[in-house]
Each structure stands twice: as C-alpha cells, then as structure tokens.
CSV table of C-alpha atoms in Angstrom, one decimal:
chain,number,residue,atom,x,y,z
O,274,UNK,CA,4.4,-3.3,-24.4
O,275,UNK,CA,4.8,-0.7,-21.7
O,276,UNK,CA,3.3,2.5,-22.2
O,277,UNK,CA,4.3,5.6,-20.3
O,278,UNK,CA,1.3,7.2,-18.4
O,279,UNK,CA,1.5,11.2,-17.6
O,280,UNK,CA,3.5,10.6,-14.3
O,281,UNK,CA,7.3,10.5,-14.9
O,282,UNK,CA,8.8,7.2,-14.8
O,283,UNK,CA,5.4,5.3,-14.3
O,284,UNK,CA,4.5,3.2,-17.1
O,285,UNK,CA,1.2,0.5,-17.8
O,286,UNK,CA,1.2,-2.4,-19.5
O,287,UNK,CA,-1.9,-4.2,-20.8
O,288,UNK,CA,-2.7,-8.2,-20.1
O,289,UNK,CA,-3.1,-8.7,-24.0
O,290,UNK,CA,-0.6,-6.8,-26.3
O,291,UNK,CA,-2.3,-4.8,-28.8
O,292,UNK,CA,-3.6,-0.8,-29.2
O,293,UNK,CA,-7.2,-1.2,-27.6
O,294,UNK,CA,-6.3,-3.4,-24.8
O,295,UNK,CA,-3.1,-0.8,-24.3
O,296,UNK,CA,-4.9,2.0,-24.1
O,297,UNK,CA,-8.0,0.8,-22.2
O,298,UNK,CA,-5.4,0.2,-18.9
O,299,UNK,CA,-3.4,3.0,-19.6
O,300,UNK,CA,-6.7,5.1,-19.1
O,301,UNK,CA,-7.5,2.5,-15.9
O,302,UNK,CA,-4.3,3.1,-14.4
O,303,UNK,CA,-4.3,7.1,-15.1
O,304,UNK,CA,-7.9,7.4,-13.3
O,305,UNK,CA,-6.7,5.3,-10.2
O,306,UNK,CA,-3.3,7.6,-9.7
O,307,UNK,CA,-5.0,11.2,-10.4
O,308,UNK,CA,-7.7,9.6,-7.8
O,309,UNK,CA,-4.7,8.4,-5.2
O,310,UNK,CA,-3.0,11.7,-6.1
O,311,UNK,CA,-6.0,14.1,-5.5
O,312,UNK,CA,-5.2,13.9,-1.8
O,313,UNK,CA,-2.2,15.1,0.0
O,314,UNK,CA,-0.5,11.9,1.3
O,315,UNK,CA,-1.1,9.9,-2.0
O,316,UNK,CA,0.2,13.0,-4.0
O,317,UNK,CA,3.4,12.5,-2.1
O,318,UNK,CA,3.7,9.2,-2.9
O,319,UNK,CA,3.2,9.8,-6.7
O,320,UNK,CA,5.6,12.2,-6.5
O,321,UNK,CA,8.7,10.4,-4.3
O,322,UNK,CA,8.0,7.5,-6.9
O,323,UNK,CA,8.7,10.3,-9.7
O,324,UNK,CA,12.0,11.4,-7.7
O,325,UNK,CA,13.0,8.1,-7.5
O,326,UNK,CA,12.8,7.3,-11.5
O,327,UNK,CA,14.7,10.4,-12.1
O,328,UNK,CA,17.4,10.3,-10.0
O,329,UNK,CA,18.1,6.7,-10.3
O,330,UNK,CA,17.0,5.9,-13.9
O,331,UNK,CA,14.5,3.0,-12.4
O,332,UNK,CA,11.6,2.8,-14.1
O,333,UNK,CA,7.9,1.6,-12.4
O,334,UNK,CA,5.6,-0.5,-14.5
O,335,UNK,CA,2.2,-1.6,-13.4
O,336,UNK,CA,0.7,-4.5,-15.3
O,337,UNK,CA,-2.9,-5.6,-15.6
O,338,UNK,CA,-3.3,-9.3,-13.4
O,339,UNK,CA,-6.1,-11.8,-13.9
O,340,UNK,CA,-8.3,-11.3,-10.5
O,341,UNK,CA,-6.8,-13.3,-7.5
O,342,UNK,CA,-7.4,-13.8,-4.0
O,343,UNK,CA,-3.5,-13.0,-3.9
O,344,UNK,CA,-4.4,-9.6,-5.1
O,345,UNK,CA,-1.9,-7.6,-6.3
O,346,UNK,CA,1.7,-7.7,-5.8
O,347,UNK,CA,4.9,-5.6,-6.2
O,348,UNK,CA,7.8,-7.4,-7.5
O,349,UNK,CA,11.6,-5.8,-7.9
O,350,UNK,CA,12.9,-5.8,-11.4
O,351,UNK,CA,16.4,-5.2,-13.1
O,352,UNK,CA,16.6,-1.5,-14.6
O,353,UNK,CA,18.2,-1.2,-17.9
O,354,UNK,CA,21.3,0.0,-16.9
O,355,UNK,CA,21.8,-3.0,-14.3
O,356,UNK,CA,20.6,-5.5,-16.7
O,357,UNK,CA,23.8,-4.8,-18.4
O,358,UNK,CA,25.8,-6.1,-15.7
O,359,UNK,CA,23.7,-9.3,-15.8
O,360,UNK,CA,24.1,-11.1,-19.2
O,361,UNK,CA,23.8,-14.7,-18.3
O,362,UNK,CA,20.2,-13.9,-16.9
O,363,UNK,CA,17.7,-15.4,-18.9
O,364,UNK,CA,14.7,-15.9,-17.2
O,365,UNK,CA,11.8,-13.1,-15.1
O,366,UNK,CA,12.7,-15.2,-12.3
O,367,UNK,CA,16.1,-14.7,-12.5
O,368,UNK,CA,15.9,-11.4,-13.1
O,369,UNK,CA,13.6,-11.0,-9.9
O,370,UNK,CA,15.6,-12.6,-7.8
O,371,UNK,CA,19.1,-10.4,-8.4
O,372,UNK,CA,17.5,-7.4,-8.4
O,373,UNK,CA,15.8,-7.7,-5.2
O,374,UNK,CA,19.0,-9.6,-3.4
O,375,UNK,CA,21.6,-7.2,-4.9
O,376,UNK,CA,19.7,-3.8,-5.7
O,377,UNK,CA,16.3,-3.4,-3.9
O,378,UNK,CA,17.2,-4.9,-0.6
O,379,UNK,CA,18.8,-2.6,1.7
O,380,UNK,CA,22.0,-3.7,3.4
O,381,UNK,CA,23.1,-3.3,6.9
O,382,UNK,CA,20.1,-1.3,7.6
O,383,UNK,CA,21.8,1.2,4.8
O,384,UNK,CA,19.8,1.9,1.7
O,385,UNK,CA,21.1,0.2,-1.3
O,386,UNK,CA,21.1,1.5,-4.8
O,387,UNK,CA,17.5,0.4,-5.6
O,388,UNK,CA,15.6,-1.1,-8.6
O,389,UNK,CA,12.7,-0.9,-10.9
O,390,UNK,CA,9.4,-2.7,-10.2
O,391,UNK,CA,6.6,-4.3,-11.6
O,392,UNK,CA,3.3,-3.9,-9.5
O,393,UNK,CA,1.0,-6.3,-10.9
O,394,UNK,CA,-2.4,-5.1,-10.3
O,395,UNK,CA,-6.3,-4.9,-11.7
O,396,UNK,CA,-8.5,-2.2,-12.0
O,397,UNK,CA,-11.6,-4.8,-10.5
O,398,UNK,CA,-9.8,-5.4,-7.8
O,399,UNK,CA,-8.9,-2.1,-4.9
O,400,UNK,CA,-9.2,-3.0,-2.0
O,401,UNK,CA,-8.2,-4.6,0.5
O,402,UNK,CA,-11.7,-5.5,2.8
O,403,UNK,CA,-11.5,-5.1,6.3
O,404,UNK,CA,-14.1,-6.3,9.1
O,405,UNK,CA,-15.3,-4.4,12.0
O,406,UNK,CA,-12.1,-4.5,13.8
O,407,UNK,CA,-9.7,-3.7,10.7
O,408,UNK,CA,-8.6,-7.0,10.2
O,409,UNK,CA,-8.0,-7.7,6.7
O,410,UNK,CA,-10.7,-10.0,5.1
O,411,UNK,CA,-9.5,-10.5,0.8
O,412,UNK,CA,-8.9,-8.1,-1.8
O,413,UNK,CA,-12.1,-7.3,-3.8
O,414,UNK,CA,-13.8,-4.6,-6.2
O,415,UNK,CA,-14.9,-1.9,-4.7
O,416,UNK,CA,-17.2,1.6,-5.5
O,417,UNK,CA,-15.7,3.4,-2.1
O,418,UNK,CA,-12.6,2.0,-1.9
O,419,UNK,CA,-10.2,2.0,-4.9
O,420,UNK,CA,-7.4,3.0,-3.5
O,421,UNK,CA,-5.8,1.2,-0.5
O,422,UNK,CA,-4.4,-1.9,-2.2
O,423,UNK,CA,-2.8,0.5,-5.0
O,424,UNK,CA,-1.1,2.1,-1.9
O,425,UNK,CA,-0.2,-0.6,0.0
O,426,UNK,CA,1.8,-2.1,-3.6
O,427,UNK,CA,3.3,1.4,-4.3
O,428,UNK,CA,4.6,1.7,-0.5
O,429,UNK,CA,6.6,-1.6,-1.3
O,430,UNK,CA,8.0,0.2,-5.2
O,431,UNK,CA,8.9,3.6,-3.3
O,432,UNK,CA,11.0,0.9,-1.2
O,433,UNK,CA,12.4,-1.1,-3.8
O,434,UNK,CA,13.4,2.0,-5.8
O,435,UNK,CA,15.2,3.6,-3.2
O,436,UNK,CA,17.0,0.3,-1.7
O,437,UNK,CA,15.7,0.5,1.8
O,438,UNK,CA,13.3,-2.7,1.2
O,439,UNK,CA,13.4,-5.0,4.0
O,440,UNK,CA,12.1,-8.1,1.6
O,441,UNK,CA,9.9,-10.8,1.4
O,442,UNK,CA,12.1,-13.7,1.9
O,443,UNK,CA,10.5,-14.1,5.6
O,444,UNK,CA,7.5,-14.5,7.0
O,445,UNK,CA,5.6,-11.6,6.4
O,446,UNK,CA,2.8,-12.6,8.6
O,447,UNK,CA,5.9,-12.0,12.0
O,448,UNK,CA,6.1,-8.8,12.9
O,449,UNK,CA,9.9,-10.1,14.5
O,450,UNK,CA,10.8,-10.2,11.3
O,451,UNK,CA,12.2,-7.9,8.6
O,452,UNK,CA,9.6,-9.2,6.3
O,453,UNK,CA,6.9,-8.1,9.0
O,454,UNK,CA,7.9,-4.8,9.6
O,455,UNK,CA,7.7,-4.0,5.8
O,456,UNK,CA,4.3,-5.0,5.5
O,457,UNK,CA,3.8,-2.9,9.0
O,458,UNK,CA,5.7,-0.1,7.5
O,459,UNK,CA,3.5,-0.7,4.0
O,460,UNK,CA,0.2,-0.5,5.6
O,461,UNK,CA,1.3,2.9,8.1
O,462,UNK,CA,1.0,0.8,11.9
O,463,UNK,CA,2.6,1.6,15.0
O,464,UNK,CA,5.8,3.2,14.5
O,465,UNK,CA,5.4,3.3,11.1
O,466,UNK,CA,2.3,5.5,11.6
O,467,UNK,CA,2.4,8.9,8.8
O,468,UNK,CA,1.8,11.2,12.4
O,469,UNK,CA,5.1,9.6,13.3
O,470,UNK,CA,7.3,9.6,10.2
O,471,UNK,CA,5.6,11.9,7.5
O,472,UNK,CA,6.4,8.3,5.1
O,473,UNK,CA,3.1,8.0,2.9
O,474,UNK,CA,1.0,4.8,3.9
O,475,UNK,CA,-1.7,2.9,2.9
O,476,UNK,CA,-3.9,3.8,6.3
O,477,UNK,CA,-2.7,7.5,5.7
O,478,UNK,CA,-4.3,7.2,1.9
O,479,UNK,CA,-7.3,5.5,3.4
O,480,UNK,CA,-7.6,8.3,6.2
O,481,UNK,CA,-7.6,11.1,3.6
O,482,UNK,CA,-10.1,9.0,1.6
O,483,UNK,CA,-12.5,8.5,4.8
O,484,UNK,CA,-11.9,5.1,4.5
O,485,UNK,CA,-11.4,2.8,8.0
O,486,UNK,CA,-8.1,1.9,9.0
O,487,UNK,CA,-6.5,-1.5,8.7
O,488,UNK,CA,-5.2,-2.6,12.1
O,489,UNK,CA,-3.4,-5.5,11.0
O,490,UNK,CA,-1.7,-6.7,8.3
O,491,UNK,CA,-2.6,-10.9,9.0
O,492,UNK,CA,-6.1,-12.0,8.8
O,493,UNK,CA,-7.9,-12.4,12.1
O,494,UNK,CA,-7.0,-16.1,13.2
C-alpha cells in the first residue's frame, strides 16, 4: 500500500504490507528527504519533483528493496490516467516497459509527456562509495553519507516525470551513448555540472553535504 509522505506527490511503500512496517518507512523515507531537502540543491530537487506531480498528475513512489549490490533503482511507471489507455497490460513488466517507451522517454530530443516512477530504495543502503579518485566502488550503509544514492535515483524520476529521459535501453557504462549521458547528467559531470546548468545533481547534493565528488559514473577498470 502506498502511503503519501508530507511532500506532494511523493508517496512510500513498505516491503511487507501492514500498519507498522507502513509507517516505520514512511518515517525512513520522511528523514532521508527533510535531510536531502535541508540544503539548497536537494531542496530544489524536492520541489521540481513536487511541480512535476502537480502539473502532470504523475505520482512518485519509493518502495523499500531488500539490500543489493545493484542498489537502488528508478524505474518509469504508468500514471493512472495513462493506464486507462492501456487495458490489455497485465503485467509490472508490461507496464514498465510502455511507460518508459511511450511516456518517459523523450523524443527527438523534445520532452515527452512524462510518467510516474517507482524508486526502489533502502534506508541501509545511501551511498554510493567512492575511492580516492571518485571512482565508484558499491552502494553501502553509511553514517556521513545518506544522501547521494537517493539523488542520483531522484535525478532519473525528475527525468522520467517530465519526459526528457534519455533511457536505459543502452549501455550505460558509454558515455557515446544516450544511456551514458543520463547517468553523466544523473551524477552532475562535465557539461552536466550544476555551475553549468543550475539542474540539481547528485555531486551538487554531495558538495552541499561536504561529501567528495564522484568523477565517474563506471567503476575504475
């Protein structure tokens, strides 16, 4: 079940359905945003995604995920109103799949309508670790960091929801490829950097959080 948290359009939803379990990540998720909010470029962030669910009726859910070395992951999802145009979908795969060909993906370097998302996530799992050079090591728990892999997953929603996502169909991993640059555009390098294009980021939440900078988004190697 989906619980609405006190940001507009931004809703939790427990691994095990019942009150305590529902309430207990509600309260998780709560903390981690008023923490990612507290500072300027995170606040922003919060608050596009808010724009977003009111303006286009999508709706952003974060549900609790088992601990992974895959670590979190934002996933486009069929709003309400576009479900409607989709009744022969039956399955979450399905249902994946059309909104993020037809709705999330943007299309001839135009922003498409957008969708919702689900941004499958754990509160025991933040961050994203980083050696000495800011290569990415695994997602792990974390008492300094718990915000950057929050960021980097709501970065990809604020794309999905306003149809400008460049996908995941590629190999994310290429920076020649639209895949790449959304992951470059997710973590805030390069061009993408928040001096250049004011667009929240995960290195511009981990700046404001004194945390170091990731300079890549592939593992070293």
């Amino acid at each position: 079940m989906t619980i609405p948290t006190k940001y507009r359009g931004i809703y939790s939803q427990s691994f095990h359905d019942n009150q305590r379990d529902e309430a207990r990540f509600n309260a998780e998720v709560t903390t981690h945003l008023d923490n990612l909010g507290s500072q300027p470029s995170g606040n922003q962030l919060l608050d596009e995604l808010t724009a977003l669910s009111n303006q286009r009726s999508h709706k952003l859910t974060i549900r609790e995920k088992p601990l992974s070395r895959r670590g979190p992951m934002a996933e486009p999802v069929l709003s309400g109103h576009q479900l409607q145009r989709h009744p022969d979908l039956e399955s979450y795969e399905e249902i994946r799949e059309v909104a993020g060909s037809h709705y999330a993906l943007e299309k001839d370097n135009r922003p498409n309508v957008g969708s919702s998302v689900v941004v499958s996530w754990s509160a025991h799992q933040t961050s994203m670790g980083l050696d000495r050079d800011g290569y990415p090591t695994c997602p792990t728990a974390s008492n300094n960091d718990k915000v950057s892999l929050l960021a980097h997953e709501l970065v990809h929603a604020k794309h999905m929801m306003a149809g400008t996502w460049k996908g995941s169909y590629e190999d994310r991993n290429d920076a020649s490829t639209a895949s790449g640059q959304e992951e470059l555009r997710a973590v805030g390098m390069g061009r993408y950097a928040y001096s250049l294009t004011g667009a929240p980021s995960e290195n511009s939440v981990r700046a404001e959080h004194g945390l170091p900078l990731r300079h890549s988004y592939c593992k070293r190697g």
